[in-house]
Each structure stands twice: as C-alpha cells, then as structure tokens.
Amino acid sequence: MPGQTFAMGDAHDDGVRGDGEQPVHEVRIPPFTIDATSVTVADFRAFVDATGFRTDAERFGWSAVFHLAVTDPDRVAGRMHGTPWWLGVEGADWAHPGGPSGTAADDHPVVHVSWQDAESYCAWAGRRLPSEAQWEAAARGGLPSKRFPWGDELPAEGHALNIWQGEFPLRNTADDGWVTTAPVRSFEPNAYGLWQPVGNVWEWCADWFSPVYYAQSPVDDPRGPATGSAKVIRGGSYLCHDSYCNRYRNAARSSNTPDSSTGNTGFRTVAA
C-alpha cells in the first residue's frame, strides 16, 4: 500500500450512529504491506501444525455458529441472547466451522478465531493486525470516499461480494454462489489487489473500539484508543443484509470482545 492521506469515515451518512463512523476526518499513513486475502484455513493450519496452538474456541469447548450452518444439531448448547440465529455449538472451531463433524475448506477464510488467536498467529508469522486506518485505506483501493471498494453502487447482478440474499435470517437464496464463506479469491480484487475486503468475513483490527474516537483521532497514523473492552472488526460478512445490517461498506465498523469467536469473523495481516 502506498503512503497516503485520505478521508476516513462515512461520507454518505449510511451508518448507524452508535458505530461511530463519523465525523469524516483526514488521516495520513505511511506505506505498508497487507495480505491480498483473509488468512486461509490452510495458512492457519500451518501455524497450528508448527506450534500446537489451541484457539480460544477449542479451550472454551464451543463457538458461535449461524443456525443454517450447524452440522451437528445435537451439539447445540444454547442460543445467543438478542440474536437467536446464533447458536453456541460444542466442538465448533477453526477446523470444524459448523460443528465437530464438519471440515473447513483450505481455500476459505479461517473463522472461529478470536482477536487473541489472530494476535498469536501474527506473532508466529512476523506480521501484525492492521490498524483500523490501514484497513480502511487498503479496502478503499485508492478511490476516495466511496461506499465500496469499486465505487458507490452495487452492480446490477449483485455478484460483486458475498453477502446475504433472501429473507434474513430464514432463507438465503445464495444468488452469489455461497450460503456461508466463499473461497478467499472469489469475485474481483480492488484496485490495490485486495480480495473481498467487504463481505465474506469480518476482519479483526488491532485497535480498541470507541464510538467517539473519530472526533479525537490524530491525523498521523492513528492507532485507536489506548484502552477499551472490545476490538474493532471491519468489512461485514456473508450474513450482512440491508434489512438489518449494511456494514459491508468501506467505512462500516463494529466490534467484539478479544476472546470472542464466531463463524463469520477472520483476519488479514500487515507489516510496515
């Protein structure tokens, strides 16, 4: 990625106020490198094979799986409060995304990894998680203030990214070809060569999350608040649908606690 100054944040007033996508503010970052794709299942397996690492989901014994992706209904331990389409499934982890009888495909993004798991992978790989500003600059692909990595509008055929089609959360028509994750090199890369920075899976960033940080952000290479309780996630996922979540945009932000893992969150890495 070239060093650049860009307008960070929601220039279209598309976001939820509580997500803190505004004010739009000038950010200046130096050059850096970023993975062209989300870290894959094969990438993560190499790390596990080399280190014997156990993820938070494996240690806890369960992880959050979308109800249509469950492969082992007898292993469902409960529903998530407020989001009943998320089920706690015993034995769900990075290698078994739907439950213990499922198998993750090597060319798909690794999921069921917490922020802490992603940090451990980065330490092994000699990389790090992107700052939120680095992530947004890379996703934008050099196109200033656009909604998406390719421009402001979704293409007419709707097949530029992996999001939900149909009636959420009951029926996914899979018009884009995928009910859950897609292979990391699906669709088309943006102008910087990044595949699927929006849609497919949320991606962890290094920063602590604050909905008021943008009003306080420094111009030069911002790295988020000094403390917090949740970490930033970016890009949306295969579950995004305009009926409840339009966070498959360059400026969209959300968060989760550092030990949380779900079937729609992964990561990619950077280096200076």
mmCIF file of N, CA, C and O in Angstrom, residues 34-77:
data_model
loop_
_atom_site.group_PDB
_atom_site.id
_atom_site.type_symbol
_atom_site.label_atom_id
_atom_site.label_comp_id
_atom_site.label_asym_id
_atom_site.label_seq_id
_atom_site.Cartn_x
_atom_site.Cartn_y
_atom_site.Cartn_z
ATOM 1 N N ILE A 34 0.015 -5.467 3.067
ATOM 2 C CA ILE A 34 -1.158 -6.130 3.636
ATOM 3 C C ILE A 34 -1.437 -7.384 2.828
ATOM 4 O O ILE A 34 -1.192 -7.428 1.614
ATOM 5 N N ASP A 35 -1.936 -8.415 3.493
ATOM 6 C CA ASP A 35 -2.291 -9.654 2.799
ATOM 7 C C ASP A 35 -3.338 -9.367 1.723
ATOM 8 O O ASP A 35 -4.302 -8.638 1.954
ATOM 9 N N ALA A 36 -3.173 -9.986 0.573
ATOM 10 C CA ALA A 36 -4.148 -9.832 -0.502
ATOM 11 C C ALA A 36 -5.483 -10.456 -0.144
ATOM 12 O O ALA A 36 -6.526 -10.029 -0.642
ATOM 13 N N THR A 37 -5.474 -11.452 0.729
ATOM 14 C CA THR A 37 -6.698 -12.136 1.133
ATOM 15 C C THR A 37 -6.752 -12.265 2.650
ATOM 16 O O THR A 37 -5.753 -12.065 3.347
ATOM 17 N N SER A 38 -7.921 -12.612 3.136
ATOM 18 C CA SER A 38 -8.018 -13.051 4.526
ATOM 19 C C SER A 38 -7.103 -14.257 4.728
ATOM 20 O O SER A 38 -6.855 -15.033 3.798
ATOM 21 N N VAL A 39 -6.602 -14.431 5.928
ATOM 22 C CA VAL A 39 -5.829 -15.628 6.263
ATOM 23 C C VAL A 39 -6.718 -16.848 6.039
ATOM 24 O O VAL A 39 -7.878 -16.878 6.473
ATOM 25 N N THR A 40 -6.181 -17.837 5.342
ATOM 26 C CA THR A 40 -6.986 -19.009 4.983
ATOM 27 C C THR A 40 -6.901 -20.105 6.039
ATOM 28 O O THR A 40 -6.046 -20.079 6.933
ATOM 29 N N VAL A 41 -7.771 -21.072 5.882
ATOM 30 C CA VAL A 41 -7.720 -22.264 6.735
ATOM 31 C C VAL A 41 -6.370 -22.952 6.591
ATOM 32 O O VAL A 41 -5.761 -23.379 7.586
ATOM 33 N N ALA A 42 -5.852 -23.060 5.364
ATOM 34 C CA ALA A 42 -4.545 -23.688 5.146
ATOM 35 C C ALA A 42 -3.434 -22.911 5.840
ATOM 36 O O ALA A 42 -2.522 -23.510 6.434
ATOM 37 N N ASP A 43 -3.481 -21.573 5.763
ATOM 38 C CA ASP A 43 -2.494 -20.746 6.461
ATOM 39 C C ASP A 43 -2.530 -21.024 7.960
ATOM 40 O O ASP A 43 -1.484 -21.188 8.610
ATOM 41 N N PHE A 44 -3.718 -21.045 8.519
ATOM 42 C CA PHE A 44 -3.855 -21.219 9.959
ATOM 43 C C PHE A 44 -3.448 -22.628 10.370
ATOM 44 O O PHE A 44 -2.845 -22.819 11.440
ATOM 45 N N ARG A 45 -3.724 -23.609 9.530
ATOM 46 C CA ARG A 45 -3.307 -24.982 9.831
ATOM 47 C C ARG A 45 -1.787 -25.078 9.917
ATOM 48 O O ARG A 45 -1.250 -25.782 10.782
ATOM 49 N N ALA A 46 -1.080 -24.373 9.030
ATOM 50 C CA ALA A 46 0.385 -24.382 9.086
ATOM 51 C C ALA A 46 0.878 -23.846 10.426
ATOM 52 O O ALA A 46 1.842 -24.380 11.011
ATOM 53 N N PHE A 47 0.247 -22.801 10.915
ATOM 54 C CA PHE A 47 0.578 -22.232 12.222
ATOM 55 C C PHE A 47 0.309 -23.237 13.343
ATOM 56 O O PHE A 47 1.172 -23.461 14.216
ATOM 57 N N VAL A 48 -0.843 -23.858 13.327
ATOM 58 C CA VAL A 48 -1.191 -24.834 14.361
ATOM 59 C C VAL A 48 -0.244 -26.034 14.317
ATOM 60 O O VAL A 48 0.227 -26.514 15.354
ATOM 61 N N ASP A 49 0.061 -26.512 13.115
ATOM 62 C CA ASP A 49 0.965 -27.658 12.981
ATOM 63 C C ASP A 49 2.356 -27.330 13.512
ATOM 64 O O ASP A 49 3.034 -28.192 14.084
ATOM 65 N N ALA A 50 2.796 -26.092 13.313
ATOM 66 C CA ALA A 50 4.139 -25.694 13.727
ATOM 67 C C ALA A 50 4.246 -25.430 15.214
ATOM 68 O O ALA A 50 5.320 -25.595 15.807
ATOM 69 N N THR A 51 3.141 -25.031 15.845
ATOM 70 C CA THR A 51 3.204 -24.555 17.227
ATOM 71 C C THR A 51 2.364 -25.356 18.213
ATOM 72 O O THR A 51 2.562 -25.228 19.422
ATOM 73 N N GLY A 52 1.411 -26.136 17.729
ATOM 74 C CA GLY A 52 0.478 -26.815 18.626
ATOM 75 C C GLY A 52 -0.534 -25.881 19.259
ATOM 76 O O GLY A 52 -1.176 -26.234 20.268
ATOM 77 N N PHE A 53 -0.719 -24.718 18.681
ATOM 78 C CA PHE A 53 -1.602 -23.704 19.256
ATOM 79 C C PHE A 53 -3.043 -24.199 19.359
ATOM 80 O O PHE A 53 -3.549 -24.864 18.464
ATOM 81 N N ARG A 54 -3.705 -23.841 20.448
ATOM 82 C CA ARG A 54 -5.131 -24.107 20.632
ATOM 83 C C ARG A 54 -5.871 -22.785 20.733
ATOM 84 O O ARG A 54 -5.506 -21.921 21.530
ATOM 85 N N THR A 55 -6.887 -22.624 19.927
ATOM 86 C CA THR A 55 -7.654 -21.388 19.895
ATOM 87 C C THR A 55 -8.539 -21.251 21.136
ATOM 88 O O THR A 55 -8.780 -22.220 21.863
ATOM 89 N N ASP A 56 -9.047 -20.039 21.316
ATOM 90 C CA ASP A 56 -9.983 -19.815 22.422
ATOM 91 C C ASP A 56 -11.203 -20.715 22.298
ATOM 92 O O ASP A 56 -11.689 -21.258 23.298
ATOM 93 N N ALA A 57 -11.721 -20.887 21.076
ATOM 94 C CA ALA A 57 -12.895 -21.750 20.895
ATOM 95 C C ALA A 57 -12.603 -23.180 21.334
ATOM 96 O O ALA A 57 -13.441 -23.837 21.946
ATOM 97 N N GLU A 58 -11.410 -23.671 21.013
ATOM 98 C CA GLU A 58 -11.035 -25.027 21.420
ATOM 99 C C GLU A 58 -10.901 -25.119 22.930
ATOM 100 O O GLU A 58 -11.315 -26.122 23.536
ATOM 101 N N ARG A 59 -10.335 -24.121 23.548
ATOM 102 C CA ARG A 59 -10.188 -24.144 25.007
ATOM 103 C C ARG A 59 -11.528 -24.017 25.714
ATOM 104 O O ARG A 59 -11.780 -24.664 26.722
ATOM 105 N N PHE A 60 -12.410 -23.161 25.173
ATOM 106 C CA PHE A 60 -13.733 -22.989 25.772
ATOM 107 C C PHE A 60 -14.644 -24.184 25.498
ATOM 108 O O PHE A 60 -15.602 -24.436 26.233
ATOM 109 N N GLY A 61 -14.396 -24.889 24.381
ATOM 110 C CA GLY A 61 -15.203 -26.057 24.038
ATOM 111 C C GLY A 61 -16.380 -25.772 23.135
ATOM 112 O O GLY A 61 -17.135 -26.697 22.802
ATOM 113 N N TRP A 62 -16.549 -24.516 22.703
ATOM 114 C CA TRP A 62 -17.677 -24.167 21.840
ATOM 115 C C TRP A 62 -17.375 -22.853 21.135
ATOM 116 O O TRP A 62 -16.477 -22.113 21.515
ATOM 117 N N SER A 63 -18.170 -22.556 20.098
ATOM 118 C CA SER A 63 -18.100 -21.270 19.429
ATOM 119 C C SER A 63 -19.469 -20.962 18.823
ATOM 120 O O SER A 63 -20.359 -21.815 18.799
ATOM 121 N N ALA A 64 -19.638 -19.721 18.323
ATOM 122 C CA ALA A 64 -20.920 -19.261 17.803
ATOM 123 C C ALA A 64 -21.050 -19.594 16.323
ATOM 124 O O ALA A 64 -20.215 -19.200 15.504
ATOM 125 N N VAL A 65 -22.125 -20.299 15.969
ATOM 126 C CA VAL A 65 -22.375 -20.756 14.598
ATOM 127 C C VAL A 65 -23.746 -20.230 14.157
ATOM 128 O O VAL A 65 -24.722 -20.320 14.917
ATOM 129 N N PHE A 66 -23.830 -19.705 12.942
ATOM 130 C CA PHE A 66 -25.120 -19.288 12.386
ATOM 131 C C PHE A 66 -26.009 -20.510 12.230
ATOM 132 O O PHE A 66 -25.560 -21.581 11.817
ATOM 133 N N HIS A 67 -27.295 -20.370 12.508
ATOM 134 C CA HIS A 67 -28.168 -21.549 12.643
ATOM 135 C C HIS A 67 -28.226 -22.391 11.370
ATOM 136 O O HIS A 67 -28.363 -23.622 11.454
ATOM 137 N N LEU A 68 -28.136 -21.788 10.186
ATOM 138 C CA LEU A 68 -28.185 -22.567 8.955
ATOM 139 C C LEU A 68 -26.877 -23.266 8.628
ATOM 140 O O LEU A 68 -26.820 -24.072 7.701
ATOM 141 N N ALA A 69 -25.822 -22.953 9.380
ATOM 142 C CA ALA A 69 -24.511 -23.555 9.131
ATOM 143 C C ALA A 69 -24.178 -24.685 10.093
ATOM 144 O O ALA A 69 -23.116 -25.306 9.986
ATOM 145 N N VAL A 70 -25.068 -24.992 11.023
ATOM 146 C CA VAL A 70 -24.796 -26.027 12.026
ATOM 147 C C VAL A 70 -24.790 -27.410 11.365
ATOM 148 O O VAL A 70 -25.733 -27.778 10.658
ATOM 149 N N THR A 71 -23.735 -28.169 11.586
ATOM 150 C CA THR A 71 -23.651 -29.533 11.056
ATOM 151 C C THR A 71 -24.013 -30.591 12.092
ATOM 152 O O THR A 71 -24.259 -31.748 11.724
ATOM 153 N N ASP A 72 -24.050 -30.210 13.368
ATOM 154 C CA ASP A 72 -24.302 -31.159 14.450
ATOM 155 C C ASP A 72 -25.367 -30.604 15.386
ATOM 156 O O ASP A 72 -25.054 -30.061 16.454
ATOM 157 N N PRO A 73 -26.644 -30.727 15.025
ATOM 158 C CA PRO A 73 -27.702 -30.157 15.861
ATOM 159 C C PRO A 73 -27.702 -30.684 17.295
ATOM 160 O O PRO A 73 -28.141 -29.976 18.217
ATOM 161 N N ASP A 74 -27.199 -31.894 17.478
ATOM 162 C CA ASP A 74 -27.183 -32.466 18.825
ATOM 163 C C ASP A 74 -26.116 -31.838 19.717
ATOM 164 O O ASP A 74 -26.083 -32.099 20.918
ATOM 165 N N ARG A 75 -25.255 -30.982 19.119
ATOM 166 C CA ARG A 75 -24.197 -30.340 19.910
ATOM 167 C C ARG A 75 -24.501 -28.877 20.220
ATOM 168 O O ARG A 75 -23.626 -28.158 20.703
ATOM 169 N N VAL A 76 -25.727 -28.433 19.934
ATOM 170 C CA VAL A 76 -26.105 -27.052 20.225
ATOM 171 C C VAL A 76 -26.309 -26.897 21.731
ATOM 172 O O VAL A 76 -27.115 -27.604 22.335
ATOM 173 N N ALA A 77 -25.574 -25.948 22.308
ATOM 174 C CA ALA A 77 -25.648 -25.738 23.748
ATOM 175 C C ALA A 77 -26.598 -24.619 24.135
ATOM 176 O O ALA A 77 -27.038 -24.549 25.287
#
